[in-house]
Amino acid sequence: MPDLDRNGVTPEVIAQMASTPDPRLREIMAAAVRHLHDFAREVDLKPDEWLAGIAFLTAVGQACTSYRQEFILLSDVLGLSRLVNVMHDAEGREAAGTETSLLGPFFREKAPEFAAGESIATRDKGGEEIILFGTVTDAAGTPIPEAGIDIWQVDATGLYDLQSGDAAVMDMRGRFRADAEGRFHMRTVRPIGYSVPMDGPVGQFVQRQGRHGLRPGHIHVLVQAPGYRELVTALYMADDPSIDSDTVFGVARSLVVRPERGLPGAPRPDLPAIRYDFRLSRLDAEAGGGRVGADPSQMMPAGR
Amino acid sequence: MPDLDRNGVTPEVIAQMASTPDPRLREIMAAAVRHLHDFAREVDLKPDEWLAGIAFLTAVGQACTSYRQEFILLSDVLGLSRLVNVMHDAEGREAAGTETSLLGPFFREKAPEFAAGESIATRDKGGEEIILFGTVTDAAGTPIPEAGIDIWQVDATGLYDLQSGDAAVMDMRGRFRADAEGRFHMRTVRPIGYSVPMDGPVGQFVQRQGRHGLRPGHIHVLVQAPGYRELVTALYMADDPSIDSDTVFGVARSLVVRPERGLPGAPRPDLPAIRYDFRLSRLDAEAGGGRVGADPSQMMPAGR
């Protein structure tokens, strides 16, 4: 029996985990233990601090429901989601393909379907009506017919439908289909900047860090077409005051847009419009899914 | 606005967290983010794997109740608890003081009080009766009068009372008081080795790692006396088959014991006895608490 000192405990744990049959799980957990222990040693983590961490993670887990994913939110505000997203993007995206962004904790499967030109704002809560239009193409710019396009965003009060706490409500989200020439066209309201949910443990944590907790206004977009890599991205509003200090680090320069009147080809000249052409990358058979986020209801343990 | 690559995201997150007023929280979180990101980069963490991790942590949090602390269990099987314990021990324990061990997730506040010589086995579930006796002293061996001594352990079926799921049940745990000469004496049953709870997400994880999940039989001990550092420790049974492969890495050589008949001074010569003298270290006014574990009911968010 080895007597474990502060350095000896780490190889002992990794040795006990060496029996893991799945080589990838073994690799991931050995690295996780090494970095976790290095962290604790570096900051000389005290029992009381460790206990505060346990209490925090417990509260984060307890805050999760079928319409709230507090662990994804935690990953987001720690920049881990963005890092995973950036690595995924660097790996399989064609250089000319549209950059990806976080899926986040507010995506929902099976959003209502809309016809071209309809608005996802099904409940009138105000906000300035805008148009989003463009073409779905491959990375070379060749149109892809009939891609599925999900968009979702906050309403004019800065809340997602999921934040109403009523799982039956679906609003400010919808599924569209591009036409045979790849063209799409939808209406929504100008997305305002908003705070990540501040009424839970992650919000309290962000406040204890003196961070503003704001995200610049954005429209989430998910584009799917057979034979192409699913595109998870978002379009960010250029004039939002927190465009340079997104609390979940989601903004990329190529995804910043500005609704404008008088754009050539805009289907509704009376409304401010965003034109964005989504360029899909080829499907890499090796790659798994690229969603850095989830429908909260898919993330709950069975029976909850 | 910086476009974040796989290395650029980390300093950006740490910069946003620089507003944290509490310097210790700022230090801990900067290190946590750095190590978390280093981990993700090192294993090239994929979105699907990240999502599996989120689902796992969610399940761990959801498994916590006022009588079950699944996050402490996770910390235990990853060796983090032992590391925090070892660092705390190295810092404030006097060289001759008794080594500490994990408090674990099965401690309960306000265990029933017993008089010297009584048994904590209040419900007859079998098992071989044994004696634990000795003296509480300071590190130099001078007796400390009237120290409080909590002990707790599994019953003869290998379960803690908390695992019955009935919060009203307290069994196999109790509080004793040493006498004016520091002597104590209590009865229990020989603790058998047992598996950590395998019916939750951490147990499933341990199984996926091909680990046995066993802990060698042990008696948890918590000793308190005014002016001395609280001693959290445990006594491990020498003849247990998993004494060298504890799944939570709690065993230290100086804490291994063997119940024997005929020990000098044993208060009940008819029973196997363990003699252990607990040597308390002086209280370090700087040090916070040293409990690497908790009563699960103290770890739940308010209102749960």
Short mmCIF file of C-alpha atoms in Angstrom, two decimals, chain A residues 20-295:
data_model
loop_
_atom_site.label_atom_id
_atom_site.label_comp_id
_atom_site.label_asym_id
_atom_site.label_seq_id
_atom_site.Cartn_x
_atom_site.Cartn_y
_atom_site.Cartn_z
CA THR A 20 -11.43 1.26 -18.54
CA PRO A 21 -12.25 -0.85 -21.64
CA ASP A 22 -13.14 2.11 -23.91
CA PRO A 23 -9.80 3.65 -24.94
CA ARG A 24 -11.26 7.10 -25.56
CA LEU A 25 -12.99 7.24 -22.16
CA ARG A 26 -9.74 6.07 -20.59
CA GLU A 27 -7.80 8.82 -22.38
CA ILE A 28 -10.30 11.53 -21.51
CA MET A 29 -10.55 10.58 -17.86
CA ALA A 30 -6.79 10.26 -17.37
CA ALA A 31 -6.39 13.79 -18.74
CA ALA A 32 -9.36 15.06 -16.71
CA VAL A 33 -7.91 13.69 -13.47
CA ARG A 34 -4.46 15.08 -14.23
CA HIS A 35 -5.79 18.57 -14.96
CA LEU A 36 -8.26 18.51 -12.06
CA HIS A 37 -5.50 17.56 -9.64
CA ASP A 38 -3.06 20.07 -11.13
CA PHE A 39 -5.69 22.74 -10.61
CA ALA A 40 -6.23 21.77 -6.96
CA ARG A 41 -2.48 21.70 -6.30
CA GLU A 42 -1.85 24.99 -8.07
CA VAL A 43 -4.40 26.92 -6.01
CA ASP A 44 -3.81 24.79 -2.89
CA LEU A 45 -7.53 24.14 -2.68
CA LYS A 46 -8.82 24.15 0.91
CA PRO A 47 -11.49 21.77 2.21
CA ASP A 48 -13.93 24.64 2.73
CA GLU A 49 -13.37 25.84 -0.83
CA TRP A 50 -13.77 22.32 -2.18
CA LEU A 51 -17.03 22.06 -0.24
CA ALA A 52 -18.23 25.38 -1.69
CA GLY A 53 -17.47 23.99 -5.15
CA ILE A 54 -19.45 20.81 -4.41
CA ALA A 55 -22.39 22.90 -3.18
CA PHE A 56 -22.21 25.05 -6.32
CA LEU A 57 -22.15 22.08 -8.71
CA THR A 58 -25.00 20.48 -6.76
CA ALA A 59 -27.05 23.65 -7.13
CA VAL A 60 -26.26 23.79 -10.86
CA GLY A 61 -27.41 20.21 -11.29
CA GLN A 62 -30.53 20.75 -9.22
CA ALA A 63 -31.44 23.81 -11.31
CA CYS A 64 -31.65 21.70 -14.48
CA THR A 65 -35.12 20.87 -15.71
CA SER A 66 -36.60 19.81 -19.02
CA TYR A 67 -36.65 23.48 -20.02
CA ARG A 68 -33.49 24.76 -18.34
CA GLN A 69 -29.91 23.53 -18.85
CA GLU A 70 -27.81 25.20 -16.16
CA PHE A 71 -24.69 23.09 -16.87
CA ILE A 72 -24.60 24.22 -20.50
CA LEU A 73 -24.93 27.77 -19.21
CA LEU A 74 -22.01 27.18 -16.86
CA SER A 75 -19.92 25.77 -19.70
CA ASP A 76 -20.89 28.81 -21.78
CA VAL A 77 -19.85 31.45 -19.23
CA LEU A 78 -16.55 29.58 -18.63
CA GLY A 79 -15.77 29.75 -22.35
CA LEU A 80 -15.60 25.95 -22.58
CA SER A 81 -18.50 25.76 -25.02
CA ARG A 82 -16.84 28.27 -27.30
CA LEU A 83 -13.55 26.41 -27.13
CA VAL A 84 -15.22 23.10 -28.07
CA ASN A 85 -17.05 24.96 -30.83
CA VAL A 86 -13.87 26.56 -32.16
CA MET A 87 -12.03 23.23 -32.20
CA HIS A 88 -14.92 21.54 -33.99
CA ASP A 89 -15.08 24.38 -36.47
CA ALA A 90 -11.36 24.25 -37.19
CA GLU A 91 -11.53 20.55 -37.82
CA GLY A 92 -14.27 19.96 -40.33
CA ARG A 93 -15.32 23.30 -41.78
CA GLU A 94 -14.26 24.14 -45.29
CA ALA A 95 -12.40 27.43 -45.35
CA ALA A 96 -15.20 29.17 -47.24
CA GLY A 97 -17.96 27.58 -45.14
CA THR A 98 -19.97 29.69 -42.71
CA GLU A 99 -18.42 29.90 -39.26
CA THR A 100 -20.27 28.12 -36.50
CA SER A 101 -21.42 29.41 -33.12
CA LEU A 102 -22.94 28.00 -29.93
CA LEU A 103 -26.22 26.15 -30.02
CA GLY A 104 -26.74 27.16 -26.42
CA PRO A 105 -29.26 25.94 -23.84
CA PHE A 106 -32.40 27.33 -25.52
CA PHE A 107 -32.66 25.19 -28.62
CA ARG A 108 -35.76 23.01 -28.89
CA GLU A 109 -36.39 20.03 -31.10
CA LYS A 110 -39.53 20.06 -33.24
CA ALA A 111 -40.12 23.78 -33.49
CA PRO A 112 -43.22 24.74 -35.50
CA GLU A 113 -42.89 24.83 -39.28
CA PHE A 114 -43.42 28.02 -41.23
CA ALA A 115 -43.78 28.87 -44.90
CA ALA A 116 -41.32 31.25 -46.56
CA GLY A 117 -41.90 34.83 -45.50
CA GLU A 118 -43.86 34.03 -42.36
CA SER A 119 -42.89 35.42 -38.97
CA ILE A 120 -41.72 33.38 -35.98
CA ALA A 121 -43.16 36.05 -33.67
CA THR A 122 -46.45 34.26 -33.07
CA ARG A 123 -47.41 36.25 -30.00
CA ASP A 124 -47.39 39.99 -30.36
CA LYS A 125 -44.91 41.32 -27.85
CA GLY A 126 -43.71 44.30 -29.82
CA GLY A 127 -40.26 44.74 -31.30
CA GLU A 128 -39.22 46.00 -34.71
CA GLU A 129 -40.05 43.62 -37.52
CA ILE A 130 -37.12 42.60 -39.70
CA ILE A 131 -36.42 40.23 -42.57
CA LEU A 132 -33.76 37.55 -42.83
CA PHE A 133 -33.13 36.28 -46.32
CA GLY A 134 -30.42 34.71 -48.44
CA THR A 135 -29.34 31.48 -50.06
CA VAL A 136 -28.02 28.20 -48.73
CA THR A 137 -25.06 27.08 -50.79
CA ASP A 138 -22.10 24.76 -50.60
CA ALA A 139 -18.69 26.18 -49.78
CA ALA A 140 -18.10 27.00 -53.45
CA GLY A 141 -21.31 29.04 -53.61
CA THR A 142 -23.45 26.52 -55.51
CA PRO A 143 -27.03 26.61 -54.22
CA ILE A 144 -28.27 23.63 -52.23
CA PRO A 145 -32.00 23.00 -52.72
CA GLU A 146 -34.48 22.71 -49.90
CA ALA A 147 -32.22 22.89 -46.86
CA GLY A 148 -34.01 22.92 -43.49
CA ILE A 149 -33.42 26.13 -41.54
CA ASP A 150 -34.28 26.49 -37.85
CA ILE A 151 -34.08 29.93 -36.30
CA TRP A 152 -34.73 30.90 -32.68
CA GLN A 153 -34.17 33.97 -30.54
CA VAL A 154 -35.49 36.00 -27.61
CA ASP A 155 -38.73 37.94 -27.85
CA ALA A 156 -38.99 41.71 -27.49
CA THR A 157 -38.76 41.35 -23.69
CA GLY A 158 -35.40 39.57 -23.90
CA LEU A 159 -36.68 36.10 -22.97
CA TYR A 160 -36.77 32.76 -24.76
CA ASP A 161 -40.05 30.85 -24.67
CA LEU A 162 -38.33 28.24 -22.48
CA GLN A 163 -37.89 30.89 -19.83
CA SER A 164 -41.64 31.16 -19.45
CA GLY A 165 -41.41 27.85 -17.61
CA ASP A 166 -44.38 26.54 -19.59
CA ALA A 167 -43.13 23.70 -21.76
CA ALA A 168 -46.24 23.93 -23.94
CA VAL A 169 -45.33 27.40 -25.24
CA MET A 170 -43.30 27.63 -28.44
CA ASP A 171 -42.66 31.14 -29.66
CA MET A 172 -39.87 32.98 -31.47
CA ARG A 173 -38.63 29.79 -33.07
CA GLY A 174 -39.48 28.02 -36.26
CA ARG A 175 -38.41 25.71 -39.07
CA PHE A 176 -38.25 26.94 -42.63
CA ARG A 177 -37.28 25.27 -45.87
CA ALA A 178 -35.21 26.84 -48.62
CA ASP A 179 -36.66 26.62 -52.11
CA ALA A 180 -35.32 24.63 -55.08
CA GLU A 181 -32.76 27.41 -55.75
CA GLY A 182 -31.61 27.45 -52.11
CA ARG A 183 -33.35 30.73 -51.35
CA PHE A 184 -34.97 31.40 -48.00
CA HIS A 185 -36.83 34.33 -46.48
CA MET A 186 -38.30 34.74 -43.01
CA ARG A 187 -39.62 37.44 -40.73
CA THR A 188 -38.80 37.98 -37.06
CA VAL A 189 -38.24 40.96 -34.76
CA ARG A 190 -34.91 42.67 -34.23
CA PRO A 191 -33.28 40.60 -31.46
CA ILE A 192 -32.34 42.68 -28.44
CA GLY A 193 -29.40 42.00 -26.19
CA TYR A 194 -30.29 40.16 -23.02
CA SER A 195 -28.88 38.82 -19.82
CA VAL A 196 -28.19 35.13 -19.35
CA PRO A 197 -30.57 33.80 -16.66
CA MET A 198 -29.49 35.48 -13.42
CA ASP A 199 -31.98 33.76 -11.12
CA GLY A 200 -29.99 30.53 -10.77
CA PRO A 201 -26.59 29.47 -9.42
CA VAL A 202 -24.72 30.34 -12.63
CA GLY A 203 -26.26 33.82 -12.69
CA GLN A 204 -25.24 34.36 -9.07
CA PHE A 205 -21.75 33.19 -9.94
CA VAL A 206 -21.52 35.63 -12.86
CA GLN A 207 -22.65 38.40 -10.51
CA ARG A 208 -20.03 37.44 -7.91
CA GLN A 209 -17.49 37.87 -10.71
CA GLY A 210 -18.65 41.42 -11.40
CA ARG A 211 -19.56 40.49 -14.98
CA HIS A 212 -22.47 42.12 -16.76
CA GLY A 213 -23.90 38.78 -17.87
CA LEU A 214 -25.11 40.21 -21.19
CA ARG A 215 -25.21 38.72 -24.63
CA PRO A 216 -25.49 40.92 -27.72
CA GLY A 217 -28.75 40.45 -29.62
CA HIS A 218 -28.57 37.51 -32.01
CA ILE A 219 -30.57 35.08 -34.08
CA HIS A 220 -29.69 31.41 -33.68
CA VAL A 221 -29.58 29.45 -36.92
CA LEU A 222 -29.34 25.72 -37.61
CA VAL A 223 -29.12 24.62 -41.24
CA GLN A 224 -29.43 21.02 -42.38
CA ALA A 225 -29.14 19.44 -45.82
CA PRO A 226 -28.39 15.82 -46.78
CA GLY A 227 -24.71 15.26 -47.55
CA TYR A 228 -23.59 18.43 -45.74
CA ARG A 229 -22.33 19.09 -42.28
CA GLU A 230 -25.04 20.46 -40.02
CA LEU A 231 -24.39 24.17 -39.56
CA VAL A 232 -25.00 25.58 -36.08
CA THR A 233 -24.45 29.30 -36.02
CA ALA A 234 -25.90 32.67 -35.01
CA LEU A 235 -26.03 36.17 -36.43
CA TYR A 236 -25.04 38.98 -34.08
CA MET A 237 -26.31 42.56 -34.19
CA ALA A 238 -23.46 44.98 -34.95
CA ASP A 239 -24.89 47.90 -33.01
CA ASP A 240 -25.44 46.02 -29.74
CA PRO A 241 -23.48 47.63 -26.86
CA SER A 242 -22.16 44.24 -25.69
CA ILE A 243 -21.04 43.08 -29.13
CA ASP A 244 -17.42 43.12 -27.88
CA SER A 245 -18.05 41.60 -24.44
CA ASP A 246 -20.43 38.69 -24.96
CA THR A 247 -20.59 36.86 -21.62
CA VAL A 248 -20.54 33.48 -23.38
CA PHE A 249 -17.88 34.43 -25.96
CA GLY A 250 -20.04 33.45 -28.92
CA VAL A 251 -19.42 36.34 -31.34
CA ALA A 252 -17.23 35.91 -34.41
CA ARG A 253 -16.55 38.79 -36.79
CA SER A 254 -17.93 36.98 -39.82
CA LEU A 255 -21.28 36.52 -38.04
CA VAL A 256 -21.90 40.19 -37.24
CA VAL A 257 -24.78 41.71 -39.23
CA ARG A 258 -26.79 44.92 -39.40
CA PRO A 259 -30.44 45.05 -40.56
CA GLU A 260 -30.74 47.58 -43.36
CA ARG A 261 -33.41 48.91 -45.68
CA GLY A 262 -32.93 48.91 -49.43
CA LEU A 263 -30.82 45.78 -49.82
CA PRO A 264 -30.86 44.43 -53.39
CA GLY A 265 -33.18 41.45 -53.63
CA ALA A 266 -34.84 42.02 -50.25
CA PRO A 267 -38.29 40.44 -50.45
CA ARG A 268 -39.94 43.17 -48.34
CA PRO A 269 -38.48 46.61 -49.16
CA ASP A 270 -40.58 48.17 -46.38
CA LEU A 271 -38.69 46.34 -43.62
CA PRO A 272 -35.06 46.38 -42.48
CA ALA A 273 -33.43 43.22 -43.75
CA ILE A 274 -30.40 41.04 -43.12
CA ARG A 275 -29.00 39.20 -46.07
CA TYR A 276 -26.90 36.22 -45.11
CA ASP A 277 -25.88 33.34 -47.37
CA PHE A 278 -25.17 30.19 -45.40
CA ARG A 279 -22.36 28.13 -46.92
CA LEU A 280 -22.40 24.52 -45.79
CA SER A 281 -19.29 22.38 -45.55
CA ARG A 282 -19.14 18.86 -46.90
CA LEU A 283 -20.05 16.13 -44.48
CA ASP A 284 -17.03 14.48 -42.93
CA ALA A 285 -18.00 10.86 -42.34
CA GLU A 286 -15.56 10.71 -39.44
CA ALA A 287 -17.08 13.62 -37.58
CA GLY A 288 -19.71 13.26 -34.89
CA GLY A 289 -22.36 15.87 -34.22
CA GLY A 290 -21.38 19.48 -33.91
CA ARG A 291 -24.00 20.84 -31.56
CA VAL A 292 -22.43 22.74 -28.68
CA GLY A 293 -25.70 23.00 -26.81
CA ALA A 294 -28.91 21.02 -26.60
CA ASP A 295 -32.62 20.96 -26.09
#
